[in-house]
Short mmCIF file of C-alpha atoms and ligand atoms in Angstrom, two decimals:
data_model
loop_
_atom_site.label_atom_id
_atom_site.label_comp_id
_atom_site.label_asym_id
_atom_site.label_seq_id
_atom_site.Cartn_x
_atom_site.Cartn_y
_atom_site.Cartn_z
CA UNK C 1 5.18 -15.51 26.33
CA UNK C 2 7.15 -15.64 23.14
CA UNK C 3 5.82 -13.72 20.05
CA UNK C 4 5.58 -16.14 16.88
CA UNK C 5 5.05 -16.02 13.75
CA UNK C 6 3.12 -18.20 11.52
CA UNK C 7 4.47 -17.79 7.94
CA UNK C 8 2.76 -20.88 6.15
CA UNK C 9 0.55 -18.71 3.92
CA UNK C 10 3.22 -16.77 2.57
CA UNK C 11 4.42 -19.84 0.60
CA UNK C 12 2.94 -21.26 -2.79
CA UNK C 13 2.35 -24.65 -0.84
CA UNK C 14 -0.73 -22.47 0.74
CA UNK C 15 -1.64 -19.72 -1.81
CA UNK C 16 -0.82 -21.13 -5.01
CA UNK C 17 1.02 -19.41 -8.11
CA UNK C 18 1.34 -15.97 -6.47
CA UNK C 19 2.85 -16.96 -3.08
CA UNK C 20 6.63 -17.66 -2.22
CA UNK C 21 7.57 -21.34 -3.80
CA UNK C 22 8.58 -23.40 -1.12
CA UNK C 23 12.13 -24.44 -2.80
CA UNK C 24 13.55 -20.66 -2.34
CA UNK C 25 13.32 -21.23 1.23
CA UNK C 26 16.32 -23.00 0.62
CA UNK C 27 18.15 -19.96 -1.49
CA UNK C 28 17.67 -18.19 1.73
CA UNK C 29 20.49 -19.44 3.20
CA UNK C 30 23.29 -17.27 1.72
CA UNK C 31 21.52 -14.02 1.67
CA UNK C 32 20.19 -14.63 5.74
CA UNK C 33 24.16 -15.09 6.05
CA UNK C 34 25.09 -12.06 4.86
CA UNK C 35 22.31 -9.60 6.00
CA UNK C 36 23.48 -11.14 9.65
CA UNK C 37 27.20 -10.21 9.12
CA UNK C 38 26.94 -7.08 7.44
CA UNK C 39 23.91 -5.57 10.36
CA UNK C 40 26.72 -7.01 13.00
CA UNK C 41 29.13 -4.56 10.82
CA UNK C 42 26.68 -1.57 11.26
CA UNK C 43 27.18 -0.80 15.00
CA UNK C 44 27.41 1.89 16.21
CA UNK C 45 24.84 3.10 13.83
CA UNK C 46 22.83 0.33 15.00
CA UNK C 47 22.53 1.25 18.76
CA UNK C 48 18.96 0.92 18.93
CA UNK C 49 20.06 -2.80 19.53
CA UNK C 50 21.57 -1.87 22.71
CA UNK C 51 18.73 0.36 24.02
CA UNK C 52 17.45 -3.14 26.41
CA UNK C 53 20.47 -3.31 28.01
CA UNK C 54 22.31 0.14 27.94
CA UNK C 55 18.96 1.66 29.36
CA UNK C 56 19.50 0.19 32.70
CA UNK C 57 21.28 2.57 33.74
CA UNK C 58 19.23 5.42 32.84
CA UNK C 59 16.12 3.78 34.24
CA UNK C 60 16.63 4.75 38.18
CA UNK C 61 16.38 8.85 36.53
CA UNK C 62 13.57 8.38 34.16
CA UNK C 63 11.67 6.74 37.16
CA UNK C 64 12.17 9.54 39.17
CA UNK C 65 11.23 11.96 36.63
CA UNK C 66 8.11 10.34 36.32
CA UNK C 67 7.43 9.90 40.04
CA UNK C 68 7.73 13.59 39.86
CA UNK C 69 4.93 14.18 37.34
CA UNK C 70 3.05 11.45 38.90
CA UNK C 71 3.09 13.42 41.89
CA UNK C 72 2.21 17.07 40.60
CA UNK C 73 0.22 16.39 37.14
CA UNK C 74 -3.16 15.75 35.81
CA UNK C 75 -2.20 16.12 32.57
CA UNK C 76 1.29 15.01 30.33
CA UNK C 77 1.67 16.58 26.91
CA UNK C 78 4.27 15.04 24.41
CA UNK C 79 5.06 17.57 22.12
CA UNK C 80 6.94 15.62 19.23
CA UNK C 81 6.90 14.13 15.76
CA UNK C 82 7.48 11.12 13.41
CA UNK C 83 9.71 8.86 15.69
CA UNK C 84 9.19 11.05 18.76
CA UNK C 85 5.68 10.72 18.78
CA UNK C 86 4.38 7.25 17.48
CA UNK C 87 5.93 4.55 19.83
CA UNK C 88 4.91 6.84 22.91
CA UNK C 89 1.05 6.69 21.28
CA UNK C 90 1.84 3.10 20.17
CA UNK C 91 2.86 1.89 23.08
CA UNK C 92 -0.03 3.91 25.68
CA UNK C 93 -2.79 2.38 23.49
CA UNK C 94 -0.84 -0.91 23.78
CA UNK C 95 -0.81 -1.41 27.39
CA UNK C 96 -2.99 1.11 29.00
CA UNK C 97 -6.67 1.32 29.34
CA UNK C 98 -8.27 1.79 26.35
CA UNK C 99 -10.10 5.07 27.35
CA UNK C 100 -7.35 6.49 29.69
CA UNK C 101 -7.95 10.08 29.77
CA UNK C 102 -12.07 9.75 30.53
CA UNK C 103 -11.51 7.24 33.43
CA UNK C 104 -11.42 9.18 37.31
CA UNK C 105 -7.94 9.86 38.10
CA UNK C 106 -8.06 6.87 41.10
CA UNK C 107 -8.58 4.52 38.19
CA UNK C 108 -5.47 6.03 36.46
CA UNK C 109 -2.99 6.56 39.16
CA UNK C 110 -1.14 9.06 36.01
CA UNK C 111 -1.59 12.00 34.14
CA UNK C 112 -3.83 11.84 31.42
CA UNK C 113 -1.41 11.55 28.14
CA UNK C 114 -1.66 13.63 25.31
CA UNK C 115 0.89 13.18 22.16
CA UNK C 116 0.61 16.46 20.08
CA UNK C 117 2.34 15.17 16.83
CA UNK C 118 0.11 17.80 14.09
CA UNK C 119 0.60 21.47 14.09
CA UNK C 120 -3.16 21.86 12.86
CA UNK C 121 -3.78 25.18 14.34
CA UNK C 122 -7.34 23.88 15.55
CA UNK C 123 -5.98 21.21 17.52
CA UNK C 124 -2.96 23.24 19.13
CA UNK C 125 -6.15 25.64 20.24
CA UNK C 126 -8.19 22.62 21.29
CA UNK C 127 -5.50 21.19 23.56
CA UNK C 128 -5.33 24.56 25.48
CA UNK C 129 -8.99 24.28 26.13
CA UNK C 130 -8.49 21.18 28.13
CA UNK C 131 -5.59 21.48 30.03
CA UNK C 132 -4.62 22.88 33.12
CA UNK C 133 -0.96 24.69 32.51
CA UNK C 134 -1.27 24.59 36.63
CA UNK C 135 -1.21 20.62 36.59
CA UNK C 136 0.52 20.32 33.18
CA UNK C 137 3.86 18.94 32.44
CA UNK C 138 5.13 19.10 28.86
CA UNK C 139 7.57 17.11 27.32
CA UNK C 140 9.43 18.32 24.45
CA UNK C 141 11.01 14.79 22.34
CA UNK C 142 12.89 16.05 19.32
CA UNK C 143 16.67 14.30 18.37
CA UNK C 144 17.18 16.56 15.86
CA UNK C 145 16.14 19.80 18.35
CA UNK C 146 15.14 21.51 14.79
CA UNK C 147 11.93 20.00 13.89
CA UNK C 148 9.73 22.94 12.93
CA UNK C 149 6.81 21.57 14.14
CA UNK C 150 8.03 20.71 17.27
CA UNK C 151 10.01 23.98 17.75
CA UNK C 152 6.59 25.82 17.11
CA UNK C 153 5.02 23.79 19.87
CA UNK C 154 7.52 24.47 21.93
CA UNK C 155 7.57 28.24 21.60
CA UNK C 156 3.72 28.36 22.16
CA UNK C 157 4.28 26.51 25.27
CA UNK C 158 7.75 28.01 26.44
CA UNK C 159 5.71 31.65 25.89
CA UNK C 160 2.25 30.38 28.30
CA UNK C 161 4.84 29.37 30.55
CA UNK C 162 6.85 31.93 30.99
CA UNK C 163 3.89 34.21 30.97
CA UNK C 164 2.51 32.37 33.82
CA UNK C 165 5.32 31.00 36.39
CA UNK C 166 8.63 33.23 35.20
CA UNK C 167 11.57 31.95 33.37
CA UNK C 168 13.03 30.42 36.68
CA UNK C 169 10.11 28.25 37.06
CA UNK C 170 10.07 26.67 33.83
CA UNK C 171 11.70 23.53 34.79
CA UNK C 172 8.86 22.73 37.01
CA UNK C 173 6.70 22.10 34.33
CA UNK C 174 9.20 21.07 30.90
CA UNK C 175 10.78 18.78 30.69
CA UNK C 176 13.27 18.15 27.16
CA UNK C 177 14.24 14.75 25.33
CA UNK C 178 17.21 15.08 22.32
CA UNK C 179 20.68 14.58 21.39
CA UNK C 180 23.10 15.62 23.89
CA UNK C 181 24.86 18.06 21.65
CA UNK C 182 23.17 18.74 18.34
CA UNK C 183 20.58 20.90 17.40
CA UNK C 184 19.04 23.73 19.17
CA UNK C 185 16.63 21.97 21.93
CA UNK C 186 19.80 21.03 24.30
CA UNK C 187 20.97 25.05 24.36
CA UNK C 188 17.20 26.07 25.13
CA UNK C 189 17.47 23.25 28.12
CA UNK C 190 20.50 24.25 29.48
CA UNK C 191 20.21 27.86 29.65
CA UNK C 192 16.39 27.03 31.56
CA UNK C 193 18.07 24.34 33.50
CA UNK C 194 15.29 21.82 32.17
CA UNK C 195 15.69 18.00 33.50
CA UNK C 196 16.93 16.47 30.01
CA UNK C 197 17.04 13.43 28.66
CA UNK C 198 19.06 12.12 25.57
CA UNK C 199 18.59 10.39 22.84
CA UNK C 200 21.94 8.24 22.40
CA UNK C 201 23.94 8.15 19.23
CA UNK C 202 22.92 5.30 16.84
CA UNK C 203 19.32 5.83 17.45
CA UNK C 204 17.18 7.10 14.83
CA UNK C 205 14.22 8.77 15.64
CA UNK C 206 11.85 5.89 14.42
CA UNK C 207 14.15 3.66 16.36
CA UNK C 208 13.99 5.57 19.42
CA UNK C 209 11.19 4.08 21.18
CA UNK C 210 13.00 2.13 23.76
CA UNK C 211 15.14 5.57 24.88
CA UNK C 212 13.91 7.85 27.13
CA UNK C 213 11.59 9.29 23.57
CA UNK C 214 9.12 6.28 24.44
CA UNK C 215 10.35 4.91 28.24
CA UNK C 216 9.60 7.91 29.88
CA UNK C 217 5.87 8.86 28.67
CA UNK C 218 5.15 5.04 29.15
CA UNK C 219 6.30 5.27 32.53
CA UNK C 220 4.56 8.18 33.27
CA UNK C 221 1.47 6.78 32.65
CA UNK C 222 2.83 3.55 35.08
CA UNK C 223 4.08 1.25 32.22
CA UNK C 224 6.13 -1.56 33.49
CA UNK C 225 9.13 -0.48 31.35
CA UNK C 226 11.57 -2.42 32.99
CA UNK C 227 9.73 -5.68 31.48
CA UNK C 228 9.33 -3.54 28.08
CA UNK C 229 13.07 -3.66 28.10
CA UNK C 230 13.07 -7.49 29.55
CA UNK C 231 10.78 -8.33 26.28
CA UNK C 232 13.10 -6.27 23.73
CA UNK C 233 16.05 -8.17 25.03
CA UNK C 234 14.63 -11.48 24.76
CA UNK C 235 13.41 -10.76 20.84
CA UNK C 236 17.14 -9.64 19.98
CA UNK C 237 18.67 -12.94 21.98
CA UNK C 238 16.24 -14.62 18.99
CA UNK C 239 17.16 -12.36 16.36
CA UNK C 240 20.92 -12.75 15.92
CA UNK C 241 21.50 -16.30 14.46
CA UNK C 242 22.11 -16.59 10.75
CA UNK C 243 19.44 -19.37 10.36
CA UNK C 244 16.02 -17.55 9.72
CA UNK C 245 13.83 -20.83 10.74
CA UNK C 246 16.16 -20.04 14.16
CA UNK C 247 15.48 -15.96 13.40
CA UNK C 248 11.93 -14.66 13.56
CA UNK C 249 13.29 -11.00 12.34
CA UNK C 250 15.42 -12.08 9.54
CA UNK C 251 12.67 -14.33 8.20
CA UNK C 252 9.96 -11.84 8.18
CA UNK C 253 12.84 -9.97 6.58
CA UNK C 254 13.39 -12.55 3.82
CA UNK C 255 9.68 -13.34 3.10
CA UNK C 256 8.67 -9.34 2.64
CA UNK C 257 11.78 -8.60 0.22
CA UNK C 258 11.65 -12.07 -1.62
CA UNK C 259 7.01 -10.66 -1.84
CA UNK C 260 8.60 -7.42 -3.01
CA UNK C 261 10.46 -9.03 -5.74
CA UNK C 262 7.66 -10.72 -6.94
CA UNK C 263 5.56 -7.34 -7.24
CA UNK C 264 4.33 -6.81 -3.67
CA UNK C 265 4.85 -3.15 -3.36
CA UNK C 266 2.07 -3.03 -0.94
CA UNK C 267 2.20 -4.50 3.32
CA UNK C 268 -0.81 -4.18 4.87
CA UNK C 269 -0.61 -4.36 8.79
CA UNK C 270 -3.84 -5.66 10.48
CA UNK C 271 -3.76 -5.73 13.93
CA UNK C 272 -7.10 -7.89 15.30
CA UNK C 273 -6.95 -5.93 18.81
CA UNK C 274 -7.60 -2.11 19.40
CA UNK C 275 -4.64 -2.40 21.79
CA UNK C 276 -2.42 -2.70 18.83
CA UNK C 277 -4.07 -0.40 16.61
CA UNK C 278 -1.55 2.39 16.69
CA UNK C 279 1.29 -0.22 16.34
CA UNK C 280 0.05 -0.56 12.56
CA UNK C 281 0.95 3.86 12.49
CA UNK C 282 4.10 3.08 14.62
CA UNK C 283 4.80 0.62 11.96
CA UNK C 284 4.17 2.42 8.85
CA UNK C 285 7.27 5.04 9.50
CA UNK C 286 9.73 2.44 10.50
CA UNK C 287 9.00 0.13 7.61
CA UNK C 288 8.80 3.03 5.19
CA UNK C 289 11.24 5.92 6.13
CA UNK C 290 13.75 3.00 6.32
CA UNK C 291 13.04 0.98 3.35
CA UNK C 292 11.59 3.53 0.63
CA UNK C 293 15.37 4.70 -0.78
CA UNK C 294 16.84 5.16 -4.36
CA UNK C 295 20.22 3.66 -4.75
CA UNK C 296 21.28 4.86 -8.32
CA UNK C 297 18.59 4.32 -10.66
CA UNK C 298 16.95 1.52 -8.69
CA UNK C 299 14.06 2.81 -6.17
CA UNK C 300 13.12 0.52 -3.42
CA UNK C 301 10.33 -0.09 -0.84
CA UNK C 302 7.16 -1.39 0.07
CA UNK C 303 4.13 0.98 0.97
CA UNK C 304 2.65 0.39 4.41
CA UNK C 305 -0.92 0.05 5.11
CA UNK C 306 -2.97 0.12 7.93
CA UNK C 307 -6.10 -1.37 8.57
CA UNK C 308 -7.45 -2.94 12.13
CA UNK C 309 -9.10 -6.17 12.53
CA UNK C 310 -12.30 -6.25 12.37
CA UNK C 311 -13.22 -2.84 11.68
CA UNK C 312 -11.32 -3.27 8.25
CA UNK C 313 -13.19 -6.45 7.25
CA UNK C 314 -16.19 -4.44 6.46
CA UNK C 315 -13.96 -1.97 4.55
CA UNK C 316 -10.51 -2.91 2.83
CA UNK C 317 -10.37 -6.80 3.12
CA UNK C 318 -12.82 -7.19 -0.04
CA UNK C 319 -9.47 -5.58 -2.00
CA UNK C 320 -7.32 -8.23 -0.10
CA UNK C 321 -9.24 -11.21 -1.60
CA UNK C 322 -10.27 -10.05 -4.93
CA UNK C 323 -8.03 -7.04 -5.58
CA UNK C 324 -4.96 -7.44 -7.46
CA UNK C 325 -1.32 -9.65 -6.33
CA UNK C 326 0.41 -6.06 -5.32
CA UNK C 327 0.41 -6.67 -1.71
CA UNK C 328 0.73 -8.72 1.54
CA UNK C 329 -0.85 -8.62 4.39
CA UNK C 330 0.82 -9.26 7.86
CA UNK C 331 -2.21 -9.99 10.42
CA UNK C 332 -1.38 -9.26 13.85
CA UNK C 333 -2.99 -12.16 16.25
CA UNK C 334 -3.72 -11.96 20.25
CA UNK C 335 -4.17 -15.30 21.86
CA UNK C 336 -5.61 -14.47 25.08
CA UNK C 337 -7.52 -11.16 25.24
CA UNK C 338 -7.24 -9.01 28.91
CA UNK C 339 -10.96 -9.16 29.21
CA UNK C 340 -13.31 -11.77 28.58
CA UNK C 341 -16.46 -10.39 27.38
CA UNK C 342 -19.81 -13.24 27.21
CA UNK C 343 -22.48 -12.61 24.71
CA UNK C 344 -25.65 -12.56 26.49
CA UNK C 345 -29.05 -14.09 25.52
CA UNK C 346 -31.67 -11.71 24.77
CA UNK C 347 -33.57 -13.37 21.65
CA UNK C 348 -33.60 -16.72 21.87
CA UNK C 349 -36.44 -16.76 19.56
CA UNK C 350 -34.65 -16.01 16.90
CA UNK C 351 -31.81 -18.89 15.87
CA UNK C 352 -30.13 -16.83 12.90
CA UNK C 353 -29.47 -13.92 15.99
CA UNK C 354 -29.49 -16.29 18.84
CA UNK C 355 -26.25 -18.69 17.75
CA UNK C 356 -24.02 -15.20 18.82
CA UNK C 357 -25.05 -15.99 22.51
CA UNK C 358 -22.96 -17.99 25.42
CA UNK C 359 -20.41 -17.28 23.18
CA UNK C 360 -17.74 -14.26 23.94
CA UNK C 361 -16.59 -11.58 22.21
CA UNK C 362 -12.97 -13.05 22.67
CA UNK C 363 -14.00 -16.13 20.55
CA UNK C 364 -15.78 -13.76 17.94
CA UNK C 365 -12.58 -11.72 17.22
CA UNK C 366 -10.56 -14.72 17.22
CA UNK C 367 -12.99 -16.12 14.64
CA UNK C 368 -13.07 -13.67 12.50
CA UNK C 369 -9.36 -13.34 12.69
CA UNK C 370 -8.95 -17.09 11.37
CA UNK C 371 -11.55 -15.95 8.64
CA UNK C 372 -9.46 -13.31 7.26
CA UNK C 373 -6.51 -15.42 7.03
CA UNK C 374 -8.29 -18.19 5.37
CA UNK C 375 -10.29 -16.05 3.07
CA UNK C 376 -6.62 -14.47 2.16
CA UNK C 377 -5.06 -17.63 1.37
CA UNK C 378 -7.76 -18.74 0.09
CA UNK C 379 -7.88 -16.03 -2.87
CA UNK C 380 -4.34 -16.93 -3.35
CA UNK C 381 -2.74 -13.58 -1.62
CA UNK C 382 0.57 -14.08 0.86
CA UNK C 383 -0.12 -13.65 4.23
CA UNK C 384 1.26 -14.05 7.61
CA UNK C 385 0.65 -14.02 11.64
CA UNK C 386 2.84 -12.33 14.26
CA UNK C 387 1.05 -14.25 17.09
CA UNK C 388 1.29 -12.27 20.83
CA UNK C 389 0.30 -15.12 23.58
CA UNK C 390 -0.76 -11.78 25.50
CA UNK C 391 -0.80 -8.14 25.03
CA UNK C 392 1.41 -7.16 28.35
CA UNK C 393 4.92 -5.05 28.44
CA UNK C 394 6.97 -7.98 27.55
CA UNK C 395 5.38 -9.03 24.22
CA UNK C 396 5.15 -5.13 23.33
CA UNK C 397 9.09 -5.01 24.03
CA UNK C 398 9.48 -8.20 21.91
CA UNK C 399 7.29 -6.72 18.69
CA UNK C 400 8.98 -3.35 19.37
CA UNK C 401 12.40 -5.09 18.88
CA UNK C 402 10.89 -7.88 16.24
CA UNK C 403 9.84 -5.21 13.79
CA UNK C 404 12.74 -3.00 14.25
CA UNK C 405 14.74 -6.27 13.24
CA UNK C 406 12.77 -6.87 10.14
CA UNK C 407 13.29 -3.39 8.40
CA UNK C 408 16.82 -3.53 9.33
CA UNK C 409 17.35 -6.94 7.79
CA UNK C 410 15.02 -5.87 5.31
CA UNK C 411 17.66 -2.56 4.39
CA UNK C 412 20.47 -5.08 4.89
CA UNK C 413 19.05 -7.70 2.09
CA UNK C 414 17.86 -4.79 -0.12
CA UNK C 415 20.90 -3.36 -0.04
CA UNK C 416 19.55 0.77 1.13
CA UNK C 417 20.71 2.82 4.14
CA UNK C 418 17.43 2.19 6.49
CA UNK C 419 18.82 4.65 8.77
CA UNK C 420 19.13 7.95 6.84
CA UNK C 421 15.80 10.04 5.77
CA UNK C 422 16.76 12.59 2.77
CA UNK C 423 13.27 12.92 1.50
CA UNK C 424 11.41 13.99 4.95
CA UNK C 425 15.01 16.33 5.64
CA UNK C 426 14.23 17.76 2.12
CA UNK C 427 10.62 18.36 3.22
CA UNK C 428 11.88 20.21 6.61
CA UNK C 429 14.50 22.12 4.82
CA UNK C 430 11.87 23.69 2.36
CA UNK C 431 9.53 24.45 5.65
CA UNK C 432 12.24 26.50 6.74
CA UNK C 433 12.67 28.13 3.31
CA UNK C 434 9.14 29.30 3.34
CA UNK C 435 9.21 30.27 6.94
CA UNK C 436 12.02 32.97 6.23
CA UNK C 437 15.34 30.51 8.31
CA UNK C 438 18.64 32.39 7.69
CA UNK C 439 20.41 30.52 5.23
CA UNK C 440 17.61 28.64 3.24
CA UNK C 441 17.32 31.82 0.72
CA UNK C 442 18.50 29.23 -2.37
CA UNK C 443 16.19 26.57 -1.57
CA UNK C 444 13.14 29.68 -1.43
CA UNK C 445 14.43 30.44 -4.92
CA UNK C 446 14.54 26.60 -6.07
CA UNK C 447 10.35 26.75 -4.87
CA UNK C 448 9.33 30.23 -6.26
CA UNK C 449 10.79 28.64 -9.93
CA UNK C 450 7.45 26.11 -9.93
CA UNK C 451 5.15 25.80 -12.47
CA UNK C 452 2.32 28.23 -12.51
CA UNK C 453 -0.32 26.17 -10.91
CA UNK C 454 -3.43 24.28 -12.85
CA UNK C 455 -6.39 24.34 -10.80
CA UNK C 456 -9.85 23.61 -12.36
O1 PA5 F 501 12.82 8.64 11.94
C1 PA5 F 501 13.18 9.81 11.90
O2 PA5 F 501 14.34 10.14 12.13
C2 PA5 F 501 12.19 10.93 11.61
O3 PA5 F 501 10.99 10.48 11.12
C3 PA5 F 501 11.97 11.73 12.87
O4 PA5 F 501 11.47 10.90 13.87
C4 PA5 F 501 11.02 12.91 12.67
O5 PA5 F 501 11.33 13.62 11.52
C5 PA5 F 501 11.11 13.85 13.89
O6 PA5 F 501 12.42 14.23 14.06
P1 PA5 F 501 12.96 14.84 15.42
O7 PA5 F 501 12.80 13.83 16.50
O8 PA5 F 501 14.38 15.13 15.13
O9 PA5 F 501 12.17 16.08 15.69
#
């Protein structure tokens, strides 16, 4: 059940003037060394690493947490953003049902999930028409406890509450996920006596999945999280040797910053399964909050795209093939699909339509998959496959830990912080400057100094 990855078409051997040449595989070898030794240097801000193992221990609570909403809800509401929200969507869409919250609660056996990342004032409205506070538990994921976003969830839902049930009550139904001593989330859960969980030191939020941030929505909604774990292990066991044809992480590591070198300043991630669709979103932060840093005059990064496979055939893979050498695109491949689906006969008459029949929809997909690859190779653009044998809990724990691997070897062999953030931190301290927070009066001044606006 290993994840793989196919890397052939990143080299010129398969695309020609534009891809990797084969040689610098061999100039590899020093930098792989290096990136190894000085991410080994990193711990403890490098904790995430640990999360398989040192979870174990937390596991036996965040099971019975879960048993508890299990027991009492119909509906679980993440209330969370950036890291706290898009491994617990990832991850749902990854290994649940595709259409969770329409099937009859027998076919669940959970709460229907909902992950309210936005603050669009429609959609904070919309969720209150569809939920039941009575059979509701929240869960409030922020490490930072200051999020604006997620505070103002949080105070909407702390007020409905309170309203409701009394102040006393509100542990029956909220539940809080941060750092155990900064920020202002773990005061508001202590003084309501809220079950907390925390997320450890050395775990940034977009690294936070395999904490109690992504482990305890997943196994509210009866993910096997234990094998999650099991599968992120395994990937780090892979991911530690200094030999990257031995290191699936460090490779993909190597190949993307060698691509960005050479002008690709674009990664596409094409998932060919609607299970992994929200991987490709999951993805996008991780690879970019990490990666997209200044260091002096030099600016660094790769933008992440998303597209799904096949929808995105019919939409972006036309600028794949003829568009220009800016990019590369990472396809992500199932093997074996949950479901095999036939394609029935129904008009036999007609051979151009007909050919489709006694085959399955599993063969189709994989078809087309193979087609995009070779029509991106084939147009001379660097591609690759991260091959799953089988979307279950273990390969999503392996890609969780695979990818997590890449952008820190990536940071490593760049030579950025991937762990820091200054640009979104700049973006919530100006939120709070134009929401009126004590002590943000300079930065409101720094904003009211803009240019007089051009609008046509
Ligand atoms: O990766 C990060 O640290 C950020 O993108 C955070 O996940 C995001 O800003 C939300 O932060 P918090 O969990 O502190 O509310």
């Amino acid at each position: 059940m290993r994840v793989r990855i196919d890397y052939t078409n990143m080299l010129s051997s398969a695309v020609g003037v534009h891809g990797i040449p084969d040689e610098a595989l061999a100039s590899f070898a020093a930098p792989a060394r290096e990136a190894v030794l000085s991410l080994r240097k990193k711990h403890p801000v490098t904790r995430w690493r640990d999360l398989p193992r040192d979870m174990r221990a937390e596991l036996p609570r965040i099971k019975a947490a879960a048993e508890y909403v299990r027991g009492m809800a119909e509906s679980f509401v993440v209330l969370g953003i950036g890291g706290s929200a898009l491994g617990p969507i990832a991850v749902q869409q990854a290994l649940n049902h595709p259409r969770w919250n329409e099937l009859p609660r027998e076919k669940r056996g959970g709460p229907k999930l909902y992950v309210e990342d936005n603050v669009d004032p429609e959609r904070m409205a919309a969720l209150f028409d569809v939920i039941d506070p009575e059979t509701t538990v929240f869960n409030v994921i922020t490490k930072s406890g200051s999020t604006s976003e997620t505070m103002a969830q949080l105070l909407t839902v702390m007020r409905m509450l309170i309203d409701l049930y009394g102040e006393d009550r509100l542990h029956e139904r909220l539940i809080a996920t941060t750092d155990s001593e900064k920020g202002n989330l773990i005061g508001i859960a202590k003084k309501y006596g809220l079950t907390t969980f925390y997320v450890p030191e050395g775990v940034g939020g977009r690294f936070s999945e395999l904490c109690p941030v992504g482990l305890l929505p997943a196994a509210v909604c009866g993910i096997d999280i234990d094998e999650m774990l099991n599968g992120a292990a395994y990937m780090d066991s892979l991911c530690d040797g200094e030999d990257p044809k031995e290191n699936p992480a460090l490779m993909y590591a190597l190949l993307e910053v060698e691509a960005m070198r050479r002008g690709a300043n674009v990664g596409v991630l094409m998932p060919y399964a609607d299970s992994l669709k929200y991987f490709a979103d999951w993805y996008a932060q991780l690879w970019a909050e990490s990666l997209g840093k200044k260091a002096g005059e030099n600016r660094f990064g790769q933008t992440p795209v998303k597209a799904l496979g096949v929808t995105d055939q019919h939409s972006q893979v036309q600028l794949y093939t003829d568009g220009p050498f800016d990019k590369t695109v990472t396809v992500l491949g199932v093997e074996e699909y949950r479901t095999e689906f036939t394609i029935p006969h129904a008009v036999d008459e007609n051979p151009n339509v007909a050919f489709l029949s006694g085959h399955t929809f599993n063969e189709l997909i994989s078809a087309e998959r193979r087609a995009t690859e070779h029509a991106v190779t084939a147009s001379g653009h660097m591609n690759k496959t991260v091959l799953l044998p089988r979307v279950n809990a273990n390969t999503v724990g392996q890609l969780i830990m695979l990818f997590e691997l890449a952008t820190a070897y990536a940071g490593e062999l760049i030579g950025i912080n991937a762990y820091d953030q200054p640009g979104v931190e700049e973006g919530k301290n100006m939120t709070y400057a134009l929401l009126g927070k004590k002590g943000y009066e300079a930065k409101l001044a720094e904003m009211s100094g803009s240019l007089e606006r051009k609008t046509v």
